[in-house]
Short mmCIF file of N, CA and C in Angstrom, two decimals:
data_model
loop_
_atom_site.label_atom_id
_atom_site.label_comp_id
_atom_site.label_asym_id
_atom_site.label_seq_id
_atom_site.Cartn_x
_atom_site.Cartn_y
_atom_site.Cartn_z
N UNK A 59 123.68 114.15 92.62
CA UNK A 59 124.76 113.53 91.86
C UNK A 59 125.89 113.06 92.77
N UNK A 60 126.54 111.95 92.66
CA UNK A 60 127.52 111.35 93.04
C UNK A 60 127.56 110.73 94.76
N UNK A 61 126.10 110.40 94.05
CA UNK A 61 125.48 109.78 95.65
C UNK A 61 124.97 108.09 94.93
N UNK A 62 124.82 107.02 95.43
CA UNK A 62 124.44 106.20 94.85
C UNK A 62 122.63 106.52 94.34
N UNK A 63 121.86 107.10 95.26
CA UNK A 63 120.74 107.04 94.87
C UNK A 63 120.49 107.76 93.68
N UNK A 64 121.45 108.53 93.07
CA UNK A 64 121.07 109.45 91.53
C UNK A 64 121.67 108.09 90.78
N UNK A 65 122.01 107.47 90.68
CA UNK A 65 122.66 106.68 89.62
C UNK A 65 120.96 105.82 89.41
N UNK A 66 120.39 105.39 90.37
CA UNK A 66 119.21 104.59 90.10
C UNK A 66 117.93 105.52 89.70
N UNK A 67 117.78 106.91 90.04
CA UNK A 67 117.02 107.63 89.84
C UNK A 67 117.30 108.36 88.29
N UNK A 68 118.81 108.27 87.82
CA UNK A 68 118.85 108.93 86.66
C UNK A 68 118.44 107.48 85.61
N UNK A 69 119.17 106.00 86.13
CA UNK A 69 118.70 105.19 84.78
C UNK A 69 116.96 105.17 84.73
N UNK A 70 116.55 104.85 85.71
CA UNK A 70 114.66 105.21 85.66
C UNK A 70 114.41 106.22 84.58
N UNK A 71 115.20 107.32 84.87
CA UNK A 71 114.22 108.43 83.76
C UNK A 71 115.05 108.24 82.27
N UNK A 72 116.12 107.44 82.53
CA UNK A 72 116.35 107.15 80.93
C UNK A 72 115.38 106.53 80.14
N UNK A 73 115.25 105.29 81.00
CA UNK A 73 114.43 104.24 80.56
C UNK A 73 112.67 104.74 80.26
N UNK A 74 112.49 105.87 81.26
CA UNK A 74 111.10 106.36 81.18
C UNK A 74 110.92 106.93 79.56
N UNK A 75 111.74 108.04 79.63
CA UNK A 75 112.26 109.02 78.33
C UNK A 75 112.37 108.29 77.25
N UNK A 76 113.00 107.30 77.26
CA UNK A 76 113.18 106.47 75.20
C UNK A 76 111.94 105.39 75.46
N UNK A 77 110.81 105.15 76.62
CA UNK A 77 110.73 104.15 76.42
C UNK A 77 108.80 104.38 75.25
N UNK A 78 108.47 103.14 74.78
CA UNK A 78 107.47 103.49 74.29
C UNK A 78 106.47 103.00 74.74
N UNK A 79 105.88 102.87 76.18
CA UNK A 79 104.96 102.43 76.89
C UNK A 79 103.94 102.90 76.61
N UNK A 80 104.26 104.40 76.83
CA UNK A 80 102.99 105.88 76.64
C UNK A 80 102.75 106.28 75.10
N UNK A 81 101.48 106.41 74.85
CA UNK A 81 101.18 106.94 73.37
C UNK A 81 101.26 108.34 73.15
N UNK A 82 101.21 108.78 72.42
CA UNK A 82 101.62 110.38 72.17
C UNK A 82 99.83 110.68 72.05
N UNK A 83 99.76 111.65 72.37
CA UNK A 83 98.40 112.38 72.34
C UNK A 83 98.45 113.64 72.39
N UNK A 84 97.54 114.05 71.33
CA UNK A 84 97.78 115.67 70.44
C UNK A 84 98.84 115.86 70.50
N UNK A 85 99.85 114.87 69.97
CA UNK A 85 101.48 115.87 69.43
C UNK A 85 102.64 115.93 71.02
N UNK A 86 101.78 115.15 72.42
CA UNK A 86 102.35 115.58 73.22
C UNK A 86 102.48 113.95 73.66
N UNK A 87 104.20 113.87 73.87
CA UNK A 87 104.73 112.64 74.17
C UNK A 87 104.93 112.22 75.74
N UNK A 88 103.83 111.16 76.10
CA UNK A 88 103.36 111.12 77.42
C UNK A 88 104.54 110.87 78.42
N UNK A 89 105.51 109.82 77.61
CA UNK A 89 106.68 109.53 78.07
C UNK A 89 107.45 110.76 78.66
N UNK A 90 107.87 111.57 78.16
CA UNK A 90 108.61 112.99 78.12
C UNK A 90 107.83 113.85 79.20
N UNK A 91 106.71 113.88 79.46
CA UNK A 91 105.69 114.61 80.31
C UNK A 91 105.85 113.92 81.53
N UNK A 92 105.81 112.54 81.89
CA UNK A 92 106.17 111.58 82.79
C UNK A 92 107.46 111.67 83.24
N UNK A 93 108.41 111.64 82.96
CA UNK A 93 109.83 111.78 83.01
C UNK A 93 110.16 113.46 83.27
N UNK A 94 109.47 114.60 83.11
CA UNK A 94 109.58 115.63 83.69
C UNK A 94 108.97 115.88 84.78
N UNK A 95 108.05 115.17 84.85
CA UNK A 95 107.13 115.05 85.93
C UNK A 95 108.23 114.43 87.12
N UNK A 96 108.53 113.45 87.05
CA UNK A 96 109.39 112.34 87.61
C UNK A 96 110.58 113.31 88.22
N UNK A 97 111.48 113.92 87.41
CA UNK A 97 112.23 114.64 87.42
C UNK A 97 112.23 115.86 88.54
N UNK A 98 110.71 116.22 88.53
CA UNK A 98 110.81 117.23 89.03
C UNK A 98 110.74 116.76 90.61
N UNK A 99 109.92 115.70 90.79
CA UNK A 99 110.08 114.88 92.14
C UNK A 99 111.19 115.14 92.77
N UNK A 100 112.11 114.29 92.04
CA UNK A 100 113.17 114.13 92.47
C UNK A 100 113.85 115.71 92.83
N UNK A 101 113.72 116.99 92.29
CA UNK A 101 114.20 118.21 92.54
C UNK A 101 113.55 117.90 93.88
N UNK A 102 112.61 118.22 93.94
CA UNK A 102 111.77 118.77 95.48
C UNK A 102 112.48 117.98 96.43
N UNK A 103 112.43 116.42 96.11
CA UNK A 103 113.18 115.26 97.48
C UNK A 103 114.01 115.46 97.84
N UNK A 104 115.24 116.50 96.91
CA UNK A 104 116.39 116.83 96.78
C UNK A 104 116.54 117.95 98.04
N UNK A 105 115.61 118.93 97.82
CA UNK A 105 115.21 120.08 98.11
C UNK A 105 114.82 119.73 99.32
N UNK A 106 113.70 119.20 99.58
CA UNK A 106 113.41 118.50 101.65
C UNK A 106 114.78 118.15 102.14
N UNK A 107 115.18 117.18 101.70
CA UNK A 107 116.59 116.14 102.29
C UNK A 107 117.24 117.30 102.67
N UNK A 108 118.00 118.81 102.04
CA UNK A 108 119.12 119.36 102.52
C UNK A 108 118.51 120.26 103.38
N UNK A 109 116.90 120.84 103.24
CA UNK A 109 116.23 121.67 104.59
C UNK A 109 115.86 120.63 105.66
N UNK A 110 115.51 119.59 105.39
CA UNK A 110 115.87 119.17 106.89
C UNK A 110 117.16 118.60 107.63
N UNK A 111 117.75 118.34 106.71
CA UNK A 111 119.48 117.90 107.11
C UNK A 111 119.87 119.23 107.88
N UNK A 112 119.93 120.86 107.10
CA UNK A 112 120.08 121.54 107.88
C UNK A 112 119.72 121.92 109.30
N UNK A 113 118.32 121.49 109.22
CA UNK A 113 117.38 121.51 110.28
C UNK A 113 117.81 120.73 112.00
N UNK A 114 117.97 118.97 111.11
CA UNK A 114 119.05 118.23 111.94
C UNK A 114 120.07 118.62 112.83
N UNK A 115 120.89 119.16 111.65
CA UNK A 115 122.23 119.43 111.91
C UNK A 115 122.66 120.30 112.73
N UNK A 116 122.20 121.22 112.21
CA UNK A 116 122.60 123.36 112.44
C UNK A 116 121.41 123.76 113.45
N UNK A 117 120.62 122.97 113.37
CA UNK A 117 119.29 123.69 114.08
C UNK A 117 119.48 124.00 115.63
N UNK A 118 118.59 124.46 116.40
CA UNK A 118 118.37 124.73 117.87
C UNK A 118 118.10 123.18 118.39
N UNK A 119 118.76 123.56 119.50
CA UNK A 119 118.28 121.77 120.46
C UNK A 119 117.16 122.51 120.96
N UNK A 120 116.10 121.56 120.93
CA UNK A 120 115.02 122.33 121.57
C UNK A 120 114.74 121.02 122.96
N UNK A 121 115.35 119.44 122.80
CA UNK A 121 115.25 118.98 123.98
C UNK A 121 116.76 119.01 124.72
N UNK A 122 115.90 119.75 125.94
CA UNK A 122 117.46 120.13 127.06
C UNK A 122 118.05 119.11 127.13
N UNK A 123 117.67 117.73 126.71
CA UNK A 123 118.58 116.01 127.15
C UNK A 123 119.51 116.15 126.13
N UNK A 124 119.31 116.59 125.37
CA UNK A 124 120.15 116.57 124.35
C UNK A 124 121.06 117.24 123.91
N UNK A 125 121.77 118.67 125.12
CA UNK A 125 122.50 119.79 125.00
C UNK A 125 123.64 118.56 125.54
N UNK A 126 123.84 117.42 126.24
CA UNK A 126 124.84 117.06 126.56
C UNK A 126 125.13 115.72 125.78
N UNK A 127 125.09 115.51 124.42
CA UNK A 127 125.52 114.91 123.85
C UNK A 127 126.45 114.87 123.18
N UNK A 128 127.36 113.83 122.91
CA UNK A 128 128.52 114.11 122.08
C UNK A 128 128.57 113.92 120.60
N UNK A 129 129.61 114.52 120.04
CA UNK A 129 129.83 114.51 118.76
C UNK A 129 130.06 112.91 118.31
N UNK A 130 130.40 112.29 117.29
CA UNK A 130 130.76 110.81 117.01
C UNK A 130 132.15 110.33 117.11
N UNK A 131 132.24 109.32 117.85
CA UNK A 131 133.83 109.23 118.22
C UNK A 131 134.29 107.99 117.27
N UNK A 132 135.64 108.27 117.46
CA UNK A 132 136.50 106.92 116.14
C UNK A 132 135.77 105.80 116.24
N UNK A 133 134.48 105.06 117.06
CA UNK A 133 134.29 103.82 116.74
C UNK A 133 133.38 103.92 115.71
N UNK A 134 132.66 105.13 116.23
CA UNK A 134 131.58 105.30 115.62
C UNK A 134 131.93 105.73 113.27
N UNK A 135 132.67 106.58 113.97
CA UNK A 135 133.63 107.27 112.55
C UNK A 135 133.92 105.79 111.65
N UNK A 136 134.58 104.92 112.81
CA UNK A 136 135.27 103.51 111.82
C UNK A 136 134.09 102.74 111.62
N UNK A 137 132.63 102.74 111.77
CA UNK A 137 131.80 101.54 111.64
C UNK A 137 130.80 102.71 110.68
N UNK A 138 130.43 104.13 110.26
CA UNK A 138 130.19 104.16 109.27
C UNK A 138 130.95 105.19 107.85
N UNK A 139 132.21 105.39 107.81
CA UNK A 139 133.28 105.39 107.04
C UNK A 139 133.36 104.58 105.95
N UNK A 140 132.84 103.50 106.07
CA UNK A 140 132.76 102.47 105.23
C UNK A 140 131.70 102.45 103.96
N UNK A 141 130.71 102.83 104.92
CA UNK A 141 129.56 102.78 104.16
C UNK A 141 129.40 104.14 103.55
N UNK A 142 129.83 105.08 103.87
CA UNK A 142 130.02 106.67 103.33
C UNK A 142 130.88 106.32 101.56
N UNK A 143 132.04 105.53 102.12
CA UNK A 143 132.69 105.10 100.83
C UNK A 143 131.83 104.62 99.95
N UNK A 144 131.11 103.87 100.23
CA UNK A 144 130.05 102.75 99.34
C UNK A 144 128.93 103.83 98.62
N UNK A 145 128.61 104.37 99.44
CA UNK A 145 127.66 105.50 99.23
C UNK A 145 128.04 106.13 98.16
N UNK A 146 129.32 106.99 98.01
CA UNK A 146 129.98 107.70 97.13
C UNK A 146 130.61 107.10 95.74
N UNK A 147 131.00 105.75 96.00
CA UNK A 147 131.56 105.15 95.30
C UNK A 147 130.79 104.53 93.98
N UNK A 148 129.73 104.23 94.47
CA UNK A 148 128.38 103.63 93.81
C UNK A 148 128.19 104.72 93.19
N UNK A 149 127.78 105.77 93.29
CA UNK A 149 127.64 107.17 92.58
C UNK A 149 128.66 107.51 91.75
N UNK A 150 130.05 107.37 92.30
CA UNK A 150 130.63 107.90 91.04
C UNK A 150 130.75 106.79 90.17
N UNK A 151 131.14 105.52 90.51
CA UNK A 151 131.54 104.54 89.60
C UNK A 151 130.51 103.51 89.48
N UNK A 152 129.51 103.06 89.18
CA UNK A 152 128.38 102.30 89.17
C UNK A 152 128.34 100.84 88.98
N UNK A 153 129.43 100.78 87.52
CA UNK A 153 129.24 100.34 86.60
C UNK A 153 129.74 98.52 87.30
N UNK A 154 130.62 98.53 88.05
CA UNK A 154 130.82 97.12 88.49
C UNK A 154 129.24 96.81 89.37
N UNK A 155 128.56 97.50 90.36
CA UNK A 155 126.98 97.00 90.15
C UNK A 155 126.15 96.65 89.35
N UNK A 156 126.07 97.78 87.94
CA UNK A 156 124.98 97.38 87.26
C UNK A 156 125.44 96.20 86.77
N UNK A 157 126.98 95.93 86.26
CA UNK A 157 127.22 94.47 85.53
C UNK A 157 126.88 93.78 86.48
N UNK A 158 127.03 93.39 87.29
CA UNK A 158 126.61 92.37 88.50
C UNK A 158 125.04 92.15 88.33
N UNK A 159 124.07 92.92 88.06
CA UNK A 159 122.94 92.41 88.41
C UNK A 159 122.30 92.69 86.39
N UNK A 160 123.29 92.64 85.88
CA UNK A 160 123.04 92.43 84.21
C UNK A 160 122.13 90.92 83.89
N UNK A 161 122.85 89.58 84.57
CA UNK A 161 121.82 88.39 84.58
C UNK A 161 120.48 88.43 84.50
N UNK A 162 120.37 89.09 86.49
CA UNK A 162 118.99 89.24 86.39
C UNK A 162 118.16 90.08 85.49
N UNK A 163 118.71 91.17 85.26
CA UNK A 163 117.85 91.94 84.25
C UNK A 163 117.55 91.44 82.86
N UNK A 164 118.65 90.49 82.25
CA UNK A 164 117.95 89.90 81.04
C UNK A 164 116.80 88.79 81.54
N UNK A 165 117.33 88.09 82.74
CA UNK A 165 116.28 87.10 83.32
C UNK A 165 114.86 87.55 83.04
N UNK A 166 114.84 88.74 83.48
CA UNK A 166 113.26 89.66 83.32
C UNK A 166 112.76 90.11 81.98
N UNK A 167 114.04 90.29 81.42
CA UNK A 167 113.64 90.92 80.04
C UNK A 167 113.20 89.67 79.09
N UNK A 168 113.67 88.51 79.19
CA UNK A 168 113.56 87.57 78.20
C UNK A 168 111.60 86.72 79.05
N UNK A 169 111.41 86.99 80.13
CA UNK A 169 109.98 87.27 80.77
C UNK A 169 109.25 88.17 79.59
N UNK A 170 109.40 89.20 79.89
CA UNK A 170 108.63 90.14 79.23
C UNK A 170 108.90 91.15 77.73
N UNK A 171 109.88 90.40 77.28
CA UNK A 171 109.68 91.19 76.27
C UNK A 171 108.91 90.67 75.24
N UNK A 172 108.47 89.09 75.16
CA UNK A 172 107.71 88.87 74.00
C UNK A 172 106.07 89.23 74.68
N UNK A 173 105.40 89.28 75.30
CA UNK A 173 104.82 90.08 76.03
C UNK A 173 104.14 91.74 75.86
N UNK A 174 105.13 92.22 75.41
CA UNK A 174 105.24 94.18 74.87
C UNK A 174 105.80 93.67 73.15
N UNK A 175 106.31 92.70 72.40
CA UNK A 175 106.70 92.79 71.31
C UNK A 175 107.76 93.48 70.98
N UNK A 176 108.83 94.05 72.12
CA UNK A 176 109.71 94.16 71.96
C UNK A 176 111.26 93.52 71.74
N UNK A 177 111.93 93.66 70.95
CA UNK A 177 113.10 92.52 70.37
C UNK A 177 114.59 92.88 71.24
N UNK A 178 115.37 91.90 71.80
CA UNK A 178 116.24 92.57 72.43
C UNK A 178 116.94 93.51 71.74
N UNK A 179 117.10 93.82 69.87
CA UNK A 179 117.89 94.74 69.31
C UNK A 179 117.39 96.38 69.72
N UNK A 180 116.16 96.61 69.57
CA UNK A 180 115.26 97.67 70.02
C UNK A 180 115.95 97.75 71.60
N UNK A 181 116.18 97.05 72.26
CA UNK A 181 116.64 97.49 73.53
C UNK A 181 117.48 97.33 74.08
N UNK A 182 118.65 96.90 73.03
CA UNK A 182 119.88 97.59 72.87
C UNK A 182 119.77 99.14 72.07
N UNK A 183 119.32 99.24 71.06
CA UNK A 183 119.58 100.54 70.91
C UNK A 183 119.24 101.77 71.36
N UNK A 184 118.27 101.18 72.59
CA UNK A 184 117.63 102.33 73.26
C UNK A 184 119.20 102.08 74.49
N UNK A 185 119.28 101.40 75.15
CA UNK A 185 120.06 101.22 76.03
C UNK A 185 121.76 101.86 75.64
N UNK A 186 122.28 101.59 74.50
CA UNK A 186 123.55 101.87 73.80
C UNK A 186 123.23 102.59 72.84
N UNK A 187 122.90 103.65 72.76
CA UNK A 187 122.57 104.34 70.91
C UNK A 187 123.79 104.42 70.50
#
């Protein structure tokens, strides 16, 4: 959370969760099974990324070239500072991206929705309930 990549990983499993691609079979809604499934991915990726970040980070130098390296200095700090912002920013506040690329997504939708027989009202109300 409050990284840009959960903002694209949480609308996916919205869209997975209401959507009606998958048929229900014996009582069990494939969508919902998919989207936990999905979900749980994302735990584990979650789960690698901070054991090896630690690993990175905190770990033993095991090549001696590398006991004399330095920490990151202000140029370095000022050229990715920026993008740390972007990173964070996108995560907490999204919403001036997703409007930005709102065009293209109807572009696609008005592609394919007669296609699936779906009506743009159906996907507004999945999208806005």
């Amino acid at each position: 959370p409050f990284l840009n990549g959960f903002v694209g990983e949480f609308l996916i499993m919205i869209g997975m969760w209401s959507s009606s691609a998958l048929q229900t079979v014996n009582g069990f809604n494939l969508n919902h099974i998919a989207t936990m499934f999905a979900g749980t991915g994302v735990i584990f990726a979650a789960v690698y990324l901070l054991w090896m970040a630690q690993r990175v980070f905190f770990g033993k130098i095991t090549n001696p070239k590398n006991k004399t390296l330095t920490d990151l200095n202000w140029r370095e700090i000022g050229l990715i500072a920026p993008l740390l912002f972007l990173i964070v920013f996108m995560g907490v506040y999204p919403k001036p991206f997703i409007n930005r690329s709102k065009e293209s997504v109807l572009a696609v939708e008005e592609r394919v929705a007669p296609q699936t027989g779906w009506t743009n009202e159906q996907a507004q109300g999945i999208a806005h309930p």
